XYZ file of C-alpha atoms in Angstrom:
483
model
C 81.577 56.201 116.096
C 85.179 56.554 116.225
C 87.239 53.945 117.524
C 89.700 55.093 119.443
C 88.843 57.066 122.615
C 92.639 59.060 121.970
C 90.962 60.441 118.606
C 87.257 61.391 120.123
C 89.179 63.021 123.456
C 92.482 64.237 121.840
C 93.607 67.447 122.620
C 95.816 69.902 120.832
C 98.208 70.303 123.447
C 98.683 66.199 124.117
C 101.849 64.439 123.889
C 100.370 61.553 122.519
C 98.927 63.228 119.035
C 96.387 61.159 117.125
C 96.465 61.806 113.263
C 93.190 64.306 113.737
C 95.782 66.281 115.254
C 98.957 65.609 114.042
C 97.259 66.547 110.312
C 95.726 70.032 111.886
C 99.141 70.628 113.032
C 100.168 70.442 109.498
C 97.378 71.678 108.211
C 97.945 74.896 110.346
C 102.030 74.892 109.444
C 100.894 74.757 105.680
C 98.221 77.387 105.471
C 99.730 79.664 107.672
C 102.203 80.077 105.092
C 99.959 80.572 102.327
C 97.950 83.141 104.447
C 101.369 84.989 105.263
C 101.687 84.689 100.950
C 98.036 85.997 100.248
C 98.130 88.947 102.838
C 101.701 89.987 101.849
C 100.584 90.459 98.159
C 97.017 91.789 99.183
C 98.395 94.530 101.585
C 100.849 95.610 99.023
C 97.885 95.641 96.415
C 96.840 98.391 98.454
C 100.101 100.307 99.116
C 101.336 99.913 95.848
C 104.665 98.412 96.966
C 105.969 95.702 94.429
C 105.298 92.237 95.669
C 108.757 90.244 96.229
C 108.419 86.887 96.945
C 111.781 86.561 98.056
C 111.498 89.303 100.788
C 108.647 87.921 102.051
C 109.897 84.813 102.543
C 112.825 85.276 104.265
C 112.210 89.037 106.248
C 111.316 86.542 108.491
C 109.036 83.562 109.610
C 105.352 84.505 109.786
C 104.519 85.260 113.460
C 102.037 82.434 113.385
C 104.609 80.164 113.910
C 107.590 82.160 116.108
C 107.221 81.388 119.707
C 105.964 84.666 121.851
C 106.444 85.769 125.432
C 103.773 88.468 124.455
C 100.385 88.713 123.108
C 100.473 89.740 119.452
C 100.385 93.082 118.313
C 98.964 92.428 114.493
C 100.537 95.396 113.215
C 100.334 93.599 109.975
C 96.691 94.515 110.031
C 97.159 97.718 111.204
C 99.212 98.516 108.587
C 96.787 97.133 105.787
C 93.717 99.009 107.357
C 95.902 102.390 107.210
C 96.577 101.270 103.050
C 92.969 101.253 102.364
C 92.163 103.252 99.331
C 89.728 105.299 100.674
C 92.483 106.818 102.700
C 94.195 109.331 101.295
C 96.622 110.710 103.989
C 98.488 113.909 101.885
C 94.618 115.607 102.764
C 93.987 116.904 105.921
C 90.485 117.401 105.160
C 87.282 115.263 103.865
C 86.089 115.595 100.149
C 83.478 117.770 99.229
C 80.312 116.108 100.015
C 81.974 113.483 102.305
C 80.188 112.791 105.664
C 81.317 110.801 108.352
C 79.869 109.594 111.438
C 82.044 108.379 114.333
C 79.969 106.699 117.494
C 82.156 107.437 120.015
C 80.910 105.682 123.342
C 81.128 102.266 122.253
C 81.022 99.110 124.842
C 84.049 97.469 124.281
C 85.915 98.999 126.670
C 86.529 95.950 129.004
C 83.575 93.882 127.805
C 83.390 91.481 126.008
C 83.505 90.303 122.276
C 79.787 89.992 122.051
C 78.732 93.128 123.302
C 81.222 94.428 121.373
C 80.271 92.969 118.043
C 76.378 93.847 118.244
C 76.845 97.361 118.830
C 79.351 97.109 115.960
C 76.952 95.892 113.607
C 73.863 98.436 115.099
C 76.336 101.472 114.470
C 77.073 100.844 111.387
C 73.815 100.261 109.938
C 72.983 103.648 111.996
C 76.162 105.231 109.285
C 74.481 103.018 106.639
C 70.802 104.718 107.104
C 72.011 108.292 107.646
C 73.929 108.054 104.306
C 77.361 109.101 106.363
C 80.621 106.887 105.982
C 81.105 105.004 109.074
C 84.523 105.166 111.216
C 85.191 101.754 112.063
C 87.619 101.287 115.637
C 89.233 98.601 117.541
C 88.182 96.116 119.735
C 88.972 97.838 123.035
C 89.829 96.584 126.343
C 91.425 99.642 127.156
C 91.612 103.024 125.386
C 94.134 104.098 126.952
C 97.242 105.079 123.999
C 100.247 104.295 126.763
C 98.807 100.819 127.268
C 99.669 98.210 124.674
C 98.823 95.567 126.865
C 95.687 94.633 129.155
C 95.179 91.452 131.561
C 92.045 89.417 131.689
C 92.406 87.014 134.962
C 95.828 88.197 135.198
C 97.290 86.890 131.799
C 97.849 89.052 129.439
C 96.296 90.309 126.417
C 96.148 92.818 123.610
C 94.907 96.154 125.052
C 93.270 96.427 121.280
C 92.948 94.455 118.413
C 91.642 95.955 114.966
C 88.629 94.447 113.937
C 89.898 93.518 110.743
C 91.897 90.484 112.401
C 88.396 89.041 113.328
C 85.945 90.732 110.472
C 85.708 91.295 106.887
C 82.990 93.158 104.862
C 81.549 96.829 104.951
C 82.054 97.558 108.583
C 85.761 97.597 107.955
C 86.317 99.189 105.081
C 85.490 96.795 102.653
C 83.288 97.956 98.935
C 79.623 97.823 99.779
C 77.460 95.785 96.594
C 77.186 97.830 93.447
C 74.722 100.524 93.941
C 74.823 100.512 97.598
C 76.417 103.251 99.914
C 78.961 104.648 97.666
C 81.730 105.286 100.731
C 83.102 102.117 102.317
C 83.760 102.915 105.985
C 87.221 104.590 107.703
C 89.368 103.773 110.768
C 89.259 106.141 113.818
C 92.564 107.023 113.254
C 91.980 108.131 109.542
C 88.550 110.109 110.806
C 90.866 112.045 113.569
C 93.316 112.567 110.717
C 91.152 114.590 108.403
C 88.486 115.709 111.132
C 90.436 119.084 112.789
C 86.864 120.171 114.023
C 83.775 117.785 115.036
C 80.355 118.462 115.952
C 79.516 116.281 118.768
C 75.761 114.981 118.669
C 73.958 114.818 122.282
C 71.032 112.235 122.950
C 69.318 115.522 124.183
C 69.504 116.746 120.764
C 67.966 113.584 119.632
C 65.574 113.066 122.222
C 64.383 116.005 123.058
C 61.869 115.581 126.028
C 60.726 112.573 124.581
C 62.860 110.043 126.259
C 64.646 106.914 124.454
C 61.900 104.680 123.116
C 61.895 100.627 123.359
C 61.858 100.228 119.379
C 65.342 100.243 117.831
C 63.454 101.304 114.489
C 61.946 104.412 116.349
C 66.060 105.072 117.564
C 67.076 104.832 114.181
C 64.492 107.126 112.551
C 65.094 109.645 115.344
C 69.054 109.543 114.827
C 69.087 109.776 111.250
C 66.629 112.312 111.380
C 68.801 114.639 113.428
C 72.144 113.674 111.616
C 70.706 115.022 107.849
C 69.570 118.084 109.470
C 73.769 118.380 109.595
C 75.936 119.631 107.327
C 78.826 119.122 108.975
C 81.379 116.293 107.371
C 82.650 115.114 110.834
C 79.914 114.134 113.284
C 80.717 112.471 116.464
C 78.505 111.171 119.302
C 79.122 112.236 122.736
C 81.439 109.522 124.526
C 79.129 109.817 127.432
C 76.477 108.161 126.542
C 75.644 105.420 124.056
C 73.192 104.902 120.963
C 71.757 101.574 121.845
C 71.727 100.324 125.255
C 71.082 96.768 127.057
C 67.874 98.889 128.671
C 66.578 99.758 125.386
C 67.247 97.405 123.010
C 69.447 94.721 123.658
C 67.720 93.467 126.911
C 63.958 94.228 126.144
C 61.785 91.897 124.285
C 60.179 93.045 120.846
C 62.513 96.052 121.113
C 64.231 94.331 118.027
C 61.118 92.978 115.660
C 60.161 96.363 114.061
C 63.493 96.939 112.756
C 64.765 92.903 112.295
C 63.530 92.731 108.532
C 65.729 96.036 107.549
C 68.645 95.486 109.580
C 69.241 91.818 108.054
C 68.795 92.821 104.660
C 71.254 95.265 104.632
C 74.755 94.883 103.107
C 76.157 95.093 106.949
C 74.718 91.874 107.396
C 73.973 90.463 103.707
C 77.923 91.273 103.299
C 79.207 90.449 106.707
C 81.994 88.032 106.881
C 84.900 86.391 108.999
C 88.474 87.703 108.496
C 91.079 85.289 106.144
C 92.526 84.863 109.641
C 89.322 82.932 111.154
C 88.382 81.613 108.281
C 92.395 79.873 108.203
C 91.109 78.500 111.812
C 87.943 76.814 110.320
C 89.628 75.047 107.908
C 92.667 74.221 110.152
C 90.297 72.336 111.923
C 87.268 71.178 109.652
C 88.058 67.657 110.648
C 86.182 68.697 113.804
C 83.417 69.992 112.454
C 82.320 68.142 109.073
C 80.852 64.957 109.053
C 83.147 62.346 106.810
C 80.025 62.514 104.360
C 80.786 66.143 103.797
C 84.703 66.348 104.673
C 85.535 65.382 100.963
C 83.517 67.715 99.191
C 83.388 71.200 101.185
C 85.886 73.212 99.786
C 88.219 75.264 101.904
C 87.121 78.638 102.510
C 90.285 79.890 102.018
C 90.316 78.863 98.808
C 86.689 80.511 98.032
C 86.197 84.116 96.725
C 84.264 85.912 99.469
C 80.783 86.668 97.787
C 78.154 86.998 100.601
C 77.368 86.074 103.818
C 74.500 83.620 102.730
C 76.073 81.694 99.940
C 79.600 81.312 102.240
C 78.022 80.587 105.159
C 75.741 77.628 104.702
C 74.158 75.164 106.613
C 76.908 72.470 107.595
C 74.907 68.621 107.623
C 75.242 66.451 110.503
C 76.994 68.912 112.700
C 75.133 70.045 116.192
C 77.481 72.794 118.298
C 76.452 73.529 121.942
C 77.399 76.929 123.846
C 78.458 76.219 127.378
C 79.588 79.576 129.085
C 81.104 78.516 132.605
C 84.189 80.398 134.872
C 82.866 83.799 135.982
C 79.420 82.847 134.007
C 78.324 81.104 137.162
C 78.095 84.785 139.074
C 76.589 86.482 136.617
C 73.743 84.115 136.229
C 73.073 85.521 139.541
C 73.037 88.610 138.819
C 70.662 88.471 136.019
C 67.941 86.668 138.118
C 68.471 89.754 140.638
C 67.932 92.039 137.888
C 64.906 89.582 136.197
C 66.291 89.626 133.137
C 65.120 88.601 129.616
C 66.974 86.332 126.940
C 69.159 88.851 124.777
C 68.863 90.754 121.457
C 67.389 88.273 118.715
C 67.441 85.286 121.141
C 63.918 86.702 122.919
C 62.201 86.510 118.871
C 58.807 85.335 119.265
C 59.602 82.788 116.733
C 62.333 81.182 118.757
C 61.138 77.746 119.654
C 62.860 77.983 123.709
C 60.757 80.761 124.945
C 62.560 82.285 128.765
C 59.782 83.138 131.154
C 60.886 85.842 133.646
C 59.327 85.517 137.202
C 57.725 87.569 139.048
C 60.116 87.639 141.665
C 63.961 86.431 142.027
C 64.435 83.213 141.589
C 68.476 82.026 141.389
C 67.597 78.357 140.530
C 65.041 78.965 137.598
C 67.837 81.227 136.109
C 70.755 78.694 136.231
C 68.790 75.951 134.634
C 68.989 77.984 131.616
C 72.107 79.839 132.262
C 74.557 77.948 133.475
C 73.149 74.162 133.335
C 74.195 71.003 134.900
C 75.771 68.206 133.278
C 72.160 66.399 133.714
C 70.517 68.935 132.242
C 72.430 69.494 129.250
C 72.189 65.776 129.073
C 68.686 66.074 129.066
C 68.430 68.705 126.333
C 70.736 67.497 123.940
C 68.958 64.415 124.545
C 65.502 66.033 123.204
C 66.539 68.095 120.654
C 68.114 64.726 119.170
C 64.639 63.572 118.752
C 63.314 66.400 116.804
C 63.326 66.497 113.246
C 66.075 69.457 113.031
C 68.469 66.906 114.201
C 67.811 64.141 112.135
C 71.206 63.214 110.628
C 73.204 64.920 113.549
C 76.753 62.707 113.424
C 79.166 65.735 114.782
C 79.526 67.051 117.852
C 81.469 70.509 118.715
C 80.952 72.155 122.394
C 81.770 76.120 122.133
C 83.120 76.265 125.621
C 85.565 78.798 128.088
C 85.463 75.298 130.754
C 88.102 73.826 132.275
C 89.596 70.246 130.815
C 88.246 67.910 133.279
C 84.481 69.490 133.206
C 84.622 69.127 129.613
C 85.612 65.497 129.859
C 82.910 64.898 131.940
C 80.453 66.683 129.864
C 81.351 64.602 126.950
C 81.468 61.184 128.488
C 78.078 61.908 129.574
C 76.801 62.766 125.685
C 78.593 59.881 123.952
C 75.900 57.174 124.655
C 73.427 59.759 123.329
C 73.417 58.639 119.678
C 75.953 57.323 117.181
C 78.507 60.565 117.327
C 81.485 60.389 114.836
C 83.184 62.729 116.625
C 82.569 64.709 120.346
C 85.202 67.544 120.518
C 85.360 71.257 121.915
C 86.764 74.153 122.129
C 90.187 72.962 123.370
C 90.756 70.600 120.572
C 91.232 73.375 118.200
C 94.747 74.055 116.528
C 95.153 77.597 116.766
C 98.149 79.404 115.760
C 99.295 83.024 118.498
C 97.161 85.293 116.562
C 94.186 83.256 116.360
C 94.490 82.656 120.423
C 93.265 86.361 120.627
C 89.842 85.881 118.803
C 89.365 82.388 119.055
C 85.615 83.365 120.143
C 85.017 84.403 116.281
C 86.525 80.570 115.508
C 83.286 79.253 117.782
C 80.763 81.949 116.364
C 81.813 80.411 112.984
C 81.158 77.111 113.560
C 78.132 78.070 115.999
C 76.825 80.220 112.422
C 77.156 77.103 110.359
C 75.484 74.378 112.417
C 72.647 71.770 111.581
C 71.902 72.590 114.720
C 72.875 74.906 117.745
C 71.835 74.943 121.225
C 72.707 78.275 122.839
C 72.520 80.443 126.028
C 69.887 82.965 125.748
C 71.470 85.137 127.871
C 74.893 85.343 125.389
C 75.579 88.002 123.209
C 78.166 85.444 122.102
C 75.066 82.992 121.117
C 72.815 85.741 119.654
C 75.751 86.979 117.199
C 75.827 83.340 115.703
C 71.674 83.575 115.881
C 71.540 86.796 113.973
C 73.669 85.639 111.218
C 71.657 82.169 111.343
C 68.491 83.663 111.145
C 69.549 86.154 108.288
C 70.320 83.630 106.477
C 67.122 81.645 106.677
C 68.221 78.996 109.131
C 64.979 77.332 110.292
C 64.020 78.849 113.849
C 63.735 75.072 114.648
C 67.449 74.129 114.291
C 68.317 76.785 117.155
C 67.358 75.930 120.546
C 68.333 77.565 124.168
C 69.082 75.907 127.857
């Protein structure tokens, strides 16, 4: 165990810095730099400006660093998603035989990152089956063009952010793998650009009389099935009403299995991956999250060619990450017992070793246990799972967490007698620069994706993005557990 309590407990925003943080404070100062570099010469790969290192350098200091009144903007990224080869603005048309599919209801408007992401990923496999090019958009809190700014508990932040801050891979324009889809994906913007006419598809043309069914495979089949009857280049969905649905899919147990084997062998999972940006974050802060066993041998992902999602993601040794959703949380564990919900999305598998049993009637108290837990009772789990053998060599300690300071604190004073810890740190301690603040969620999914072992909250779509990606790449069901 660490020696000094100032180390296990420091936080980033302490006067008092301990080396941990005073060297991710440097750590952050140096590769912020050398991100600024990298994306500078990447985004002008793709414009075909010349690359001047000079200009770069002193146009000004990288907005990583400059102290902000406002909620960043990234118009760096806009910029380098609106450079993307496949864009080719002097047309005002698509090629000839160049579909496109837009979804245009999509629940990120005012919801939050995870719902966000997993209809991300369901829509573009929906592009991916139909054999149509997939328009990508942003992450949306508003849609509204006049607002450039949004407020979330009455702070401020970005009304939209482009998904390439967070993502990289297919569903943002990247190549698919040789001798997959030939068309990497388009922005909204680009699909509006070259789209002067749409056809709009209705779930009534889908449907029929038939009615949705409960099997995301049967949605697919019926989807794509209506979309190559069409000719048209530039197919939209009605904003009314959405493909996949928390009724249908998302919220309703087995609704996943029949399609779980396609979906996470296809190049929009096999070839997911975090943005540069996250990625930056992870390695800002690795201290946190390898054990000292590992520390001197992992190699910075920044400094790895992105491959796939399998070989850059592994398994990190010795490192256990809890989820611990808390603020507004609290309420809406209430609400789900009143509705008698299930655990979400891939978190209700059958193979999942913390089954949820929904009651027959409401029942507040058997919900909270498992959605918003005591300090006992996480106690009491983390306890457990340290006894199992997907835990044996567990010497790291991270809590993915939206609580305040002091809970935290409490929570970890009440873990540290639990075994031999090297280090017990959250959320808080991370060293993030302004534009990582934004999508620090994608920092925890990360780490969450990587663990020897995670405990989660079933309920999360924030917990069941970093179980997909776990389970696609053949994570033993074992190492991820639920309160």
């Amino acid at each position: 165990m660490t020696s000094s309590p100032a180390r296990l407990f420091s936080r980033s925003y302490d006067s008092n810095l301990s080396s941990g943080a005073r060297y991710r404070i440097a750590s952050v100062l140096i590769l912020s730099v050398f991100f600024l570099l990298v994306w500078t010469v990447w985004s002008s790969r793709w414009s075909g400006e010349p690359f001047s290192f000079a200009s770069s350098l002193w146009g000004g200091p990288p907005t990583a660093l400059a102290p902000h009144s406002l909620p960043p903007l990234y118009r760096e990224f806009v910029e380098a998603e609106h450079a993307l080869p496949q864009h080719n603005w002097s047309q005002i048309a698509t090629n000839p035989g160049e579909k496109l599919l837009f979804v245009a209801r999509y629940a990120t408007r005012g919801q939050g990152w995870g719902n966000s992401l997993q209809e991300l990923l369901l829509h573009g496999w929906l592009a991916y089956k139909a054999g149509r090019t997939f328009v990508f958009h942003n992450y949306t809190w508003t849609d509204n063009p006049d607002v450039t700014f949004a407020k979330w508990h009455g702070k401020k932040i970005p009304a939209q952010i482009p998904y390439s801050v967070s993502l990289r891979g297919p569903l943002v324009g990247d190549v698919f793998p040789l001798g997959e889809h030939p068309s990497p994906a388009v922005s909204r913007l680009y699909f509006e650009h070259v789209c002067q006419s749409k056809t709009t598809l209705y779930p009534s043309d889908v449907y029929g009389d038939d009615g949705i069914p409960f099997s995301t495979s049967q949605i697919i089949d019926k989807w794509v099935q209506q979309l190559n009857k069409l000719d048209d280049p530039c197919v939209q969905t009605t904003p009314g009403a959405d493909v996949f649905t928390h009724k249908t899919v998302y919220g309703v147990p087995g609704a996943f299995d029949d399609a779980w084997q396609d979906f996470s062998t296809s190049p929009i999972i096999t070839h997911f991956g975090w943005s540069p940006l996250i990625e930056m974050a992870f390695d800002t802060n690795r201290d946190l999250f390898l054990p000292s066993h590992v520390l001197g041998t992992e190699p910075l992902l920044s400094a790895v060619p992105f491959t796939n999602n399998t070989d850059r993601y592994t398994m990190i040794p010795g490192l256990m990450v809890l989820h611990l959703r808390r603020g507004d949380y609290e309420s809406h564990c209430v609400k789900l017992a009143r509705r008698l919900e299930h655990f979400v999305s891939v978190n209700a598998f059958s193979s999942m070793m913390d089954q949820f049993t929904v009651p027959r009637d409401v029942n507040a108290e058997h919900y909270r246990k498992h959605c918003f837990p005591s300090i006992d009772e996480v106690t009491a789990k983390v306890e457990e799972v340290l006894k199992t053998q997907a835990a044996r060599g567990v010497r790291k300690l991270f809590i993915m967490t939206n609580a305040d300071s002091e809970w935290i604190a409490r929570v970890e004073q009440a873990l540290l007698p639990l075994t031999n810890w090297e280090t017990v740190s959250s959320s808080r301690d991370l060293t993030i620069s302004w534009e990582q603040k934004y999508v620090a969620q994608c920092i925890d999914s990360l780490v969450a994706q990587r663990a020897q072992v995670f405990i989660g909250n079933g309920f999360s779509t924030l917990t069941s993005t970093a179980v997909t990606m776990r389970l696609a790449n053949g994570f033993p069901s074992d190492s991820t557990r639920f309160w």
